[in-house]
Coordinates of C-alpha atoms in Angstrom, one line a residue:
Chain A
M1 CA 9.6 -2.6 -11.1
N2 CA 12.2 -1.3 -12.7
L3 CA 14.5 1.7 -11.7
R4 CA 12.2 4.5 -13.4
A5 CA 9.6 3.4 -11.7
F6 CA 11.5 2.8 -8.3
V7 CA 12.7 6.7 -9.1
V8 CA 9.3 8.2 -9.7
V9 CA 7.8 6.5 -6.8
T10 CA 10.5 8.3 -4.9
R11 CA 9.7 11.5 -6.4
N12 CA 6.1 11.5 -5.6
S13 CA 6.9 10.9 -2.3
V14 CA 8.6 13.4 -2.1
L15 CA 5.9 15.7 -4.0
S16 CA 3.4 14.6 -1.7
E17 CA 5.3 15.6 1.5
L18 CA 5.7 19.2 -0.5
E19 CA 2.0 19.3 -0.9
Y20 CA 1.7 19.8 2.9
R21 CA 4.2 22.7 3.6
F22 CA 3.3 23.7 6.3
N23 CA 2.8 20.6 8.5
Y24 CA 5.9 19.6 7.1
F25 CA 7.4 23.0 8.5
M26 CA 5.9 22.7 12.1
W27 CA 7.3 19.2 12.2
L28 CA 10.7 20.3 11.4
L29 CA 10.4 23.0 14.5
S30 CA 8.9 20.0 16.9
S31 CA 12.2 18.0 15.6
L32 CA 14.9 21.0 16.8
I33 CA 12.5 21.9 20.0
S34 CA 13.0 17.6 21.1
V35 CA 17.0 18.3 20.7
A36 CA 16.3 22.2 22.7
M37 CA 14.5 19.7 25.4
E38 CA 16.3 16.6 25.9
S39 CA 19.6 18.3 25.2
A40 CA 18.5 21.3 28.4
I41 CA 17.3 18.0 30.6
L42 CA 20.8 15.9 29.3
L43 CA 22.8 19.2 30.5
L44 CA 21.2 19.9 33.6
A45 CA 22.0 16.5 34.5
V46 CA 25.3 17.0 33.9
K47 CA 25.7 20.8 35.5
G48 CA 28.0 21.0 38.7
R49 CA 29.3 17.0 37.6
G50 CA 31.6 18.1 34.8
E51 CA 30.7 14.6 33.7
L52 CA 27.8 12.2 33.1
G53 CA 28.4 8.1 32.4
G54 CA 31.3 8.8 30.8
F55 CA 29.8 11.9 28.9
L56 CA 31.2 15.5 29.3
E57 CA 28.6 18.1 28.6
T58 CA 29.4 18.8 24.5
D59 CA 29.6 15.0 23.9
L60 CA 26.0 15.3 25.7
W61 CA 24.9 17.9 22.9
K62 CA 26.2 15.9 19.8
F63 CA 25.0 12.8 21.5
V64 CA 21.7 14.6 21.6
L65 CA 22.0 15.6 18.0
I66 CA 22.7 12.5 16.7
G67 CA 20.3 10.5 18.3
I68 CA 16.8 13.1 17.0
T69 CA 18.6 12.4 13.6
I70 CA 18.6 8.7 13.7
R71 CA 15.2 8.5 15.4
T72 CA 13.7 11.2 12.7
C73 CA 15.4 9.4 10.4
T74 CA 14.3 6.0 10.7
G75 CA 10.9 7.1 12.1
Q76 CA 8.4 6.4 8.9
W77 CA 5.3 5.9 10.8
K78 CA 3.1 8.2 8.6
V79 CA 4.5 5.5 5.7
V80 CA 3.7 2.5 7.6
G81 CA 0.3 3.9 9.1
E82 CA -0.6 4.4 5.9
G83 CA 0.4 0.7 4.6
I84 CA -1.3 -0.8 7.5
D85 CA -4.6 0.6 6.6
E86 CA -4.0 -0.1 2.9
V87 CA -4.1 -4.0 3.9
R88 CA -6.8 -3.5 6.5
E89 CA -9.5 -1.5 4.6
G90 CA -8.5 -3.1 1.0
G91 CA -6.5 -0.3 -1.0
F92 CA -3.5 -2.8 -0.6
R93 CA -4.9 -4.2 -3.9
K94 CA -3.2 -1.9 -6.9
Y95 CA 0.0 -3.2 -5.5
L96 CA -1.1 -6.6 -6.4
L97 CA -2.9 -4.9 -9.7
Q98 CA 0.7 -3.1 -10.8
P99 CA 3.5 -5.0 -12.4
V100 CA 5.3 -3.7 -8.9
N101 CA 7.6 -6.1 -6.2
Y102 CA 5.5 -4.5 -3.1
P103 CA 8.5 -4.0 -0.3
T104 CA 10.7 -2.3 -3.8
Y105 CA 7.9 0.1 -4.0
F106 CA 7.7 0.7 -0.3
V107 CA 11.6 1.8 0.1
A108 CA 10.8 4.1 -2.6
R109 CA 7.9 5.5 -0.8
A110 CA 10.4 6.1 2.3
L111 CA 13.4 6.7 0.7
G112 CA 11.6 9.7 -1.3
D113 CA 8.7 10.3 2.9
K114 CA 12.1 11.0 4.4
M115 CA 14.5 12.5 1.1
T116 CA 14.4 16.2 2.2
I117 CA 14.5 15.7 5.9
T118 CA 17.2 13.8 6.1
L119 CA 19.0 15.7 3.4
L120 CA 18.8 18.4 5.5
L121 CA 19.6 16.8 9.0
L122 CA 22.6 16.2 7.5
F123 CA 23.9 18.8 5.9
G124 CA 23.5 20.0 9.8
L125 CA 25.6 17.5 11.1
A126 CA 27.9 19.0 8.2
A127 CA 27.7 22.3 9.8
F128 CA 28.0 21.6 13.3
K129 CA 31.1 19.1 12.2
Y130 CA 32.5 22.3 10.9
F131 CA 32.0 24.7 13.5
D132 CA 32.7 21.7 15.8
G133 CA 36.4 21.6 15.0
P134 CA 38.6 18.3 14.9
G135 CA 37.9 15.9 17.8
P136 CA 36.6 12.4 16.9
F137 CA 32.5 13.3 16.1
L138 CA 32.9 12.6 12.3
S139 CA 36.8 12.6 12.3
M140 CA 37.7 11.1 9.3
T141 CA 37.5 7.6 10.8
A142 CA 34.2 7.9 12.4
A143 CA 31.9 9.8 9.4
P144 CA 32.4 6.9 7.1
M145 CA 31.3 4.1 9.9
F146 CA 28.6 6.6 10.8
L147 CA 26.7 6.7 7.0
L148 CA 27.7 3.2 6.7
S149 CA 26.1 2.5 9.8
F150 CA 23.8 4.7 8.6
I151 CA 22.3 3.1 5.5
G152 CA 22.2 0.0 7.4
V153 CA 20.5 1.2 10.6
N154 CA 17.6 2.2 7.5
I155 CA 17.5 -0.5 5.8
L156 CA 17.0 -2.4 8.9
T157 CA 13.9 -0.1 10.1
W158 CA 12.5 -0.3 6.2
Q159 CA 12.2 -4.2 6.5
I160 CA 11.3 -3.4 10.3
Y161 CA 7.7 -2.1 9.2
L162 CA 7.3 -3.9 6.1
M163 CA 6.6 -6.9 8.7
M164 CA 4.9 -4.8 9.8
I165 CA 2.3 -3.8 7.3
Y166 CA 2.5 -7.3 6.2
G167 CA 1.6 -8.2 9.8
A168 CA -1.8 -6.6 9.6
F169 CA -2.6 -9.7 7.2
W170 CA -3.3 -11.7 10.4
I171 CA -3.9 -9.2 13.0
D172 CA -6.6 -7.1 12.9
E173 CA -5.4 -4.8 15.8
T174 CA -1.5 -4.0 14.4
H175 CA -0.9 -0.5 15.3
F176 CA 0.3 -2.5 18.5
I177 CA 3.1 -3.9 17.2
Q178 CA 3.9 -0.3 16.0
I179 CA 3.5 1.1 19.5
A180 CA 5.5 -2.0 21.1
F181 CA 8.2 -1.3 18.6
N182 CA 8.9 2.8 19.3
I183 CA 8.9 1.7 22.9
G184 CA 11.7 -0.5 22.3
M185 CA 13.6 2.5 20.7
A186 CA 13.3 4.9 23.0
V187 CA 14.5 1.9 25.6
F188 CA 17.2 0.0 24.1
S189 CA 18.5 1.7 21.7
G190 CA 20.6 3.9 22.8
S191 CA 19.5 7.1 21.0
L192 CA 17.1 8.6 23.9
L193 CA 19.5 8.0 26.8
P194 CA 23.1 6.3 25.7
F195 CA 23.3 2.5 25.5
T196 CA 26.2 2.4 28.2
W197 CA 23.8 3.6 30.5
L198 CA 21.6 0.4 30.6
P199 CA 22.8 -1.9 32.8
E200 CA 24.8 -4.8 32.3
G201 CA 22.2 -7.1 32.0
T202 CA 19.3 -5.5 30.0
R203 CA 22.9 -5.3 27.3
Q204 CA 23.7 -8.3 27.8
W205 CA 19.7 -9.5 26.2
V206 CA 19.4 -6.3 24.4
A207 CA 22.2 -8.1 22.0
F208 CA 20.4 -11.0 21.3
T209 CA 17.5 -8.3 19.5
P210 CA 18.2 -6.4 16.7
F211 CA 17.4 -2.5 18.9
Q212 CA 21.4 -1.9 19.2
L213 CA 21.8 -2.3 15.9
L214 CA 18.9 0.1 15.2
G215 CA 20.5 3.5 17.3
D216 CA 23.8 2.8 19.5
W217 CA 25.9 1.4 16.5
P218 CA 25.2 4.7 14.5
I219 CA 25.6 6.7 17.3
R220 CA 28.4 5.3 18.6
S221 CA 30.5 5.2 15.2
A222 CA 29.6 8.7 14.2
L223 CA 30.6 10.2 17.9
G224 CA 33.7 8.3 17.4
R225 CA 33.2 6.2 20.6
M226 CA 33.5 2.3 18.5
S227 CA 36.4 0.8 17.8
F228 CA 36.7 -0.1 14.0
E229 CA 36.7 -4.3 14.9
E230 CA 33.4 -3.4 17.3
F231 CA 31.8 -1.3 14.1
S232 CA 32.6 -5.0 12.3
F233 CA 31.2 -7.1 14.5
L234 CA 28.2 -5.7 15.0
G235 CA 28.1 -4.4 10.6
G236 CA 28.6 -8.7 10.6
Q237 CA 25.2 -8.9 13.1
A238 CA 22.8 -6.5 10.8
L239 CA 24.0 -7.9 7.9
L240 CA 22.5 -11.5 9.8
W241 CA 19.1 -9.2 10.9
M242 CA 19.0 -8.8 6.8
T243 CA 19.7 -12.4 5.6
I244 CA 16.3 -12.8 8.9
F245 CA 14.1 -10.1 7.7
S246 CA 14.3 -11.1 4.1
L247 CA 13.1 -14.3 4.8
L248 CA 10.6 -13.1 6.9
I249 CA 9.4 -9.9 4.9
W250 CA 9.5 -13.0 1.2
L251 CA 7.3 -15.8 3.8
M252 CA 5.0 -13.4 4.7
G253 CA 4.6 -11.9 1.8
R254 CA 3.6 -14.8 -0.1
A255 CA 1.4 -16.3 2.9
G256 CA -0.1 -12.9 3.3
I257 CA -0.5 -12.0 -0.4
R258 CA -2.9 -15.4 -0.8
R259 CA -5.0 -14.8 2.6
Y260 CA -5.5 -11.6 1.7
E261 CA -9.2 -11.0 0.8
A262 CA -9.3 -6.9 -0.2
F263 CA -12.2 -5.8 1.3
G264 CA -14.9 -2.8 0.9
G265 CA -16.0 -3.0 -3.0
Chain B
M1 CA -7.3 -21.1 -25.8
D2 CA -10.0 -19.5 -27.1
H3 CA -11.2 -18.0 -24.3
G4 CA -10.5 -14.9 -22.7
I5 CA -11.7 -16.8 -19.5
V6 CA -12.1 -19.7 -18.4
A7 CA -13.2 -20.4 -15.3
K8 CA -14.4 -23.9 -13.5
Q9 CA -16.2 -24.8 -10.5
L10 CA -15.0 -21.5 -8.6
S11 CA -15.5 -21.1 -5.0
R12 CA -14.7 -18.4 -2.4
S13 CA -14.9 -18.1 1.2
F14 CA -14.8 -15.8 3.7
F15 CA -13.9 -15.9 7.3
R16 CA -15.3 -13.1 9.1
R17 CA -15.5 -11.8 13.6
E18 CA -19.1 -10.9 14.3
R19 CA -20.2 -9.4 17.6
S20 CA -23.6 -8.2 18.8
G21 CA -23.3 -4.4 19.1
G22 CA -22.3 -2.3 22.6
L23 CA -20.2 -3.0 25.1
K24 CA -21.5 -6.5 26.2
G25 CA -20.4 -7.7 23.1
A26 CA -17.3 -6.0 22.9
L27 CA -16.2 -7.4 25.8
K28 CA -18.1 -11.2 24.9
S29 CA -16.6 -11.1 22.0
M30 CA -13.0 -10.1 23.2
L31 CA -13.7 -13.6 25.1
R32 CA -15.1 -15.6 22.6
P33 CA -15.0 -14.3 19.0
Q34 CA -17.3 -15.8 16.6
V35 CA -16.1 -16.3 12.7
K36 CA -18.4 -17.2 10.6
E37 CA -17.7 -18.4 6.9
K38 CA -19.4 -16.2 4.2
K39 CA -19.6 -18.4 0.9
A40 CA -18.8 -15.4 -1.7
V41 CA -19.1 -17.0 -4.9
M42 CA -19.8 -20.8 -5.0
D43 CA -19.3 -23.5 -7.6
V44 CA -19.5 -20.8 -11.0
S45 CA -18.6 -21.8 -14.2
F46 CA -18.4 -20.1 -17.2
T47 CA -16.3 -18.9 -20.3
V48 CA -15.8 -15.1 -21.7
P49 CA -14.4 -15.1 -25.5
Y50 CA -11.1 -12.6 -26.5
G51 CA -12.7 -9.4 -27.7
A52 CA -16.2 -9.5 -26.4
C53 CA -18.5 -7.4 -23.2
V54 CA -19.3 -8.9 -20.8
G55 CA -21.8 -7.5 -18.4
L56 CA -22.2 -8.5 -14.7
I57 CA -24.9 -8.1 -12.0
G58 CA -26.2 -8.8 -9.2
A59 CA -27.9 -7.8 -6.2
N60 CA -25.4 -5.9 -2.9
G61 CA -22.7 -8.4 -1.8
A62 CA -24.6 -11.2 -5.0
G63 CA -20.6 -12.1 -6.2
K64 CA -20.0 -9.6 -8.0
T65 CA -16.6 -7.5 -7.1
T66 CA -15.2 -11.2 -5.3
L67 CA -15.2 -13.1 -8.4
L68 CA -13.4 -9.6 -10.3
K69 CA -11.0 -9.9 -7.7
M70 CA -10.4 -13.6 -8.7
I71 CA -10.4 -13.3 -12.4
A72 CA -7.9 -10.3 -12.0
G73 CA -5.7 -12.5 -9.6
L74 CA -6.4 -10.7 -6.0
L75 CA -8.2 -13.3 -4.2
H76 CA -6.8 -16.6 -4.5
P77 CA -10.4 -19.4 -4.8
S78 CA -10.7 -21.2 -2.0
S79 CA -11.3 -23.9 -5.1
G80 CA -12.0 -24.2 -8.5
E81 CA -9.6 -23.2 -11.0
I82 CA -9.3 -19.5 -13.0
H83 CA -7.5 -18.9 -16.2
T84 CA -7.6 -15.3 -17.0
L85 CA -5.9 -14.4 -20.6
G86 CA -3.9 -18.1 -20.4
Y87 CA -2.4 -16.9 -17.5
V88 CA -3.6 -18.7 -13.6
P89 CA -4.2 -14.7 -12.4
Y90 CA -3.2 -15.2 -8.6
E91 CA 0.0 -16.2 -9.9
R92 CA 0.4 -12.9 -10.9
D93 CA 3.0 -13.3 -13.7
H94 CA 3.6 -9.8 -14.5
K95 CA 3.4 -10.4 -17.9
F96 CA 0.0 -11.3 -16.7
L97 CA -0.5 -7.9 -14.8
K98 CA 1.0 -6.0 -17.5
K99 CA -2.2 -7.2 -20.1
I100 CA -4.7 -6.3 -17.7
G101 CA -6.2 -3.1 -16.1
M102 CA -9.1 -2.8 -13.5
V103 CA -11.3 0.1 -12.0
M104 CA -13.2 -0.4 -8.9
G105 CA -15.5 2.5 -8.1
Q106 CA -15.1 2.7 -4.3
K107 CA -11.1 2.2 -4.9
S108 CA -8.2 4.4 -6.3
Q109 CA -5.4 3.6 -7.6
L110 CA -4.0 7.2 -7.9
W111 CA -2.0 9.4 -5.3
V112 CA -4.2 11.7 -3.7
D113 CA -2.3 14.7 -3.0
I114 CA -0.3 15.4 -5.6
P115 CA -2.0 15.9 -9.4
A116 CA -3.0 13.2 -11.3
I117 CA -0.5 13.0 -14.4
D118 CA 2.2 13.0 -11.6
T119 CA 0.7 9.7 -11.0
F120 CA 0.6 8.8 -14.9
Q121 CA 3.8 9.6 -15.5
L122 CA 4.7 6.7 -12.3
L123 CA 2.0 4.3 -14.0
G124 CA 3.9 4.8 -17.3
A125 CA 7.1 3.9 -15.8
I126 CA 5.5 0.7 -13.8
Y127 CA 4.4 -0.5 -17.6
D128 CA 7.6 0.0 -18.8
L129 CA 6.0 3.0 -21.6
D130 CA 8.2 5.0 -23.8
P131 CA 8.0 8.5 -22.1
K132 CA 7.0 10.3 -24.8
H133 CA 4.3 7.7 -25.7
C134 CA 3.3 8.1 -22.7
A135 CA 2.6 11.8 -22.8
A136 CA 1.0 11.6 -25.8
R137 CA -1.6 8.7 -24.6
V138 CA -1.9 11.0 -21.5
Q139 CA -2.8 13.8 -23.8
E140 CA -5.2 11.5 -26.1
L141 CA -7.3 9.9 -23.4
A142 CA -7.4 13.3 -21.3
E143 CA -8.1 14.9 -24.3
L144 CA -11.3 11.8 -24.9
F145 CA -12.8 12.6 -21.1
G146 CA -12.5 15.9 -21.6
L147 CA -9.9 16.2 -18.6
K148 CA -7.8 18.3 -20.0
E149 CA -7.7 21.0 -17.6
L150 CA -8.0 19.1 -14.6
L151 CA -4.3 16.9 -15.2
G152 CA -2.1 19.1 -12.8
V153 CA -5.2 19.5 -10.6
Q154 CA -5.0 17.5 -7.5
V155 CA -6.4 14.0 -7.1
R156 CA -8.1 15.0 -4.0
R157 CA -9.8 18.3 -5.5
L158 CA -11.5 16.6 -8.6
S159 CA -15.1 15.2 -8.3
L160 CA -16.7 11.9 -8.1
G161 CA -17.1 11.9 -11.8
E162 CA -13.9 13.5 -12.8
R163 CA -12.0 11.2 -10.6
M164 CA -13.7 8.3 -11.8
K165 CA -12.9 9.3 -15.4
M166 CA -9.1 9.9 -14.2
E167 CA -9.2 6.3 -12.9
I168 CA -9.9 5.4 -16.1
V169 CA -7.8 7.4 -17.6
A170 CA -4.5 5.2 -15.2
S171 CA -6.0 1.6 -16.6
L172 CA -5.9 2.2 -19.9
L173 CA -2.3 3.8 -20.2
H174 CA -1.0 0.4 -21.5
S175 CA -3.2 -0.4 -23.4
P176 CA -4.4 -3.9 -21.4
S177 CA -6.2 -6.3 -23.2
L178 CA -8.5 -7.2 -20.5
L179 CA -10.6 -3.8 -18.8
I180 CA -12.6 -4.8 -15.9
L181 CA -14.7 -2.2 -14.9
D182 CA -16.3 -3.1 -11.1
E183 CA -18.9 -0.5 -11.4
P184 CA -17.6 2.5 -12.8
T185 CA -20.7 4.9 -13.4
I186 CA -21.8 4.6 -9.3
G187 CA -23.2 7.7 -7.6
L188 CA -21.9 9.7 -11.0
D189 CA -25.0 11.8 -12.6
L190 CA -26.9 10.6 -16.0
L191 CA -24.4 13.4 -18.3
A192 CA -21.1 11.5 -16.8
K193 CA -22.3 8.1 -17.3
E194 CA -23.3 9.1 -20.6
T195 CA -19.2 9.8 -21.0
I196 CA -18.3 7.1 -19.5
R197 CA -20.3 4.8 -21.6
S198 CA -19.7 6.3 -24.5
F199 CA -15.8 5.7 -23.8
I200 CA -15.8 2.7 -23.4
N201 CA -18.1 1.7 -26.6
T202 CA -15.0 3.8 -28.5
Y203 CA -12.4 1.8 -26.6
R204 CA -13.6 -1.3 -27.0
S205 CA -14.4 -0.6 -31.3
K206 CA -10.5 0.4 -31.6
E207 CA -8.9 -1.7 -29.3
K208 CA -10.4 -5.0 -29.2
S209 CA -10.2 -5.3 -26.0
T210 CA -11.8 -7.8 -23.4
I211 CA -14.0 -5.8 -21.0
I212 CA -16.0 -6.7 -18.1
L213 CA -18.3 -4.5 -16.7
S214 CA -20.1 -5.4 -13.6
S215 CA -23.1 -2.2 -12.9
H216 CA -26.2 -2.0 -10.6
D217 CA -27.5 -0.1 -13.8
M218 CA -29.2 -2.4 -16.4
E219 CA -29.1 0.5 -19.3
D220 CA -24.9 0.2 -18.1
I221 CA -25.3 -3.4 -19.7
T222 CA -28.0 -3.2 -21.9
E223 CA -25.8 -0.3 -24.2
L224 CA -22.2 -1.7 -23.9
C225 CA -22.1 -5.7 -23.2
D226 CA -23.0 -8.3 -26.0
H227 CA -23.0 -11.1 -22.8
L228 CA -24.5 -11.2 -20.1
L229 CA -23.5 -13.3 -16.3
V230 CA -26.3 -12.8 -13.3
I231 CA -25.4 -14.0 -10.3
S232 CA -27.3 -14.2 -6.7
R233 CA -25.9 -15.2 -4.0
G234 CA -22.8 -16.3 -5.3
N235 CA -24.4 -18.7 -7.7
L236 CA -24.4 -18.8 -11.3
I237 CA -27.7 -17.9 -12.6
Y238 CA -27.6 -17.0 -16.1
S239 CA -24.7 -16.7 -18.8
G240 CA -25.8 -16.1 -22.4
S241 CA -26.5 -13.0 -24.7
V242 CA -27.7 -10.0 -23.5
A243 CA -30.1 -9.9 -26.7
D244 CA -31.2 -13.3 -25.6
F245 CA -32.2 -12.1 -22.0
G246 CA -33.8 -9.0 -23.6
Q247 CA -36.2 -10.7 -25.8
D248 CA -36.9 -13.7 -23.0
Q249 CA -39.3 -11.6 -20.9
N250 CA -39.9 -14.3 -18.6
L251 CA -36.5 -14.8 -18.6
K252 CA -35.8 -11.2 -17.6
N253 CA -38.9 -10.9 -15.5
K254 CA -37.4 -14.2 -13.5
V255 CA -34.2 -12.6 -12.7
L256 CA -35.2 -9.3 -12.0
E257 CA -37.4 -10.8 -9.3
L258 CA -34.4 -12.8 -7.8
L259 CA -32.9 -9.6 -7.6
K260 CA -35.2 -8.2 -6.1
D261 CA -36.2 -10.6 -3.9
E262 CA -32.2 -11.0 -2.6
E263 CA -31.9 -7.3 -1.9
S264 CA -35.6 -7.0 0.1
T265 CA -34.4 -10.1 2.5
K266 CA -30.7 -8.3 2.6
E267 CA -32.6 -5.4 3.6
E268 CA -34.9 -7.1 5.9
S269 CA -31.7 -8.5 8.2
S270 CA -29.9 -5.5 8.0
K271 CA -33.2 -4.1 10.2
K272 CA -33.0 -6.8 12.4

């Protein structure tokens, strides 16, 4: 798939989103309400104690903000749901009839679908930093680390979602994988509650999965709570997972398309 | 190769999970799922010359769409060989995909939430068409179909006939050498059917493309096609010219009787 096609898929994806302005507005509002609710709960817990699990009141605010940004920008439930339904109901055929590479098409779709909200949230973070003033949060060293890990976490989640879509070639009820992944993200990624709050044993076990990379890695990078050594180590892990996932996507795509039945007329 | 399409003993089976209706059936199926094999196409062999217009008829579920999907490379055959435009279609070589176009009456390739013009621009990019050439082609095709006013309307707001014409335009933007039309006139009124038929005729004489058309409407076949394939329960029961088929009243009656029987058997079994 050429660059021009990639750009037009992304553009069409943005245009589709803009057709539903009210849905979009309400969704944005619900994201902001989530920030407020999550902050209120955590701030209530920290009240009178000064700090909670190594986080001061002001740190918790920033944690919630960056956690919501990561979860919102990487959540691709609409595009994944559509992809799964296309495989289940036969609409996937259009990608097989056109000279396109489905994973590239998917990335362009996903990118477009979250383009405006991502820009808005990143702009919001920059504004927050401006008013927050100097400090470790998104500092001159933390900001580039955050941006790199943010790109990494997006690539990893796109790969995971693609595998979910390809899973529909085999499993009828593939939506359960979506839900399982969502639970995993909420509990183990460190984007809803700080990763360091998980029990030591659980953290050791989670280290063998990509969950820490999907939340804790960019969040602690942004908060300025990650050393360059740890950042690089997790970056290396991310590259390893990307390689494994790329191989799996290639194998699943090849085998899945071979057994594809293109149901429904 | 002299032929656009060569199929040799082509077969395709599907495996389907079946269960009886209701809660009891659902619970039983969870514990002991029943999988049945359905042979959709069986040992079908035929050839289609370059530039021909071939009609494909058969009752519902006879295997027409499965056959078309194998020709387009959407499905891998269970056994047998297929070559389309000199390529093995299911290998999905991009050079091959740039030479074919397919319209499926039941499925859309357009983005439903945005106007068709946006999808056409995307297809122009996918098929690597020059933007100016693509825009001119869209205008030309839209003019032929009387769609100019509708290019900026969201696809989901179009009528069935208008959407089908847009689907055909989308499949023709890159001037395919092989056009596969699966029931393109399904559910359309007489006027819309006539517009599509006359367009296909014009397109064929202008572009010299090979066309395969499946339809339940015999008029589609007699007006457009010079070759005919009749498929019944996955078997090819007639392959020859439309003229021969029309002249041989015995053959025509026999085939039509067979298709009628098949349709009524299916209706009875679905009632049971």
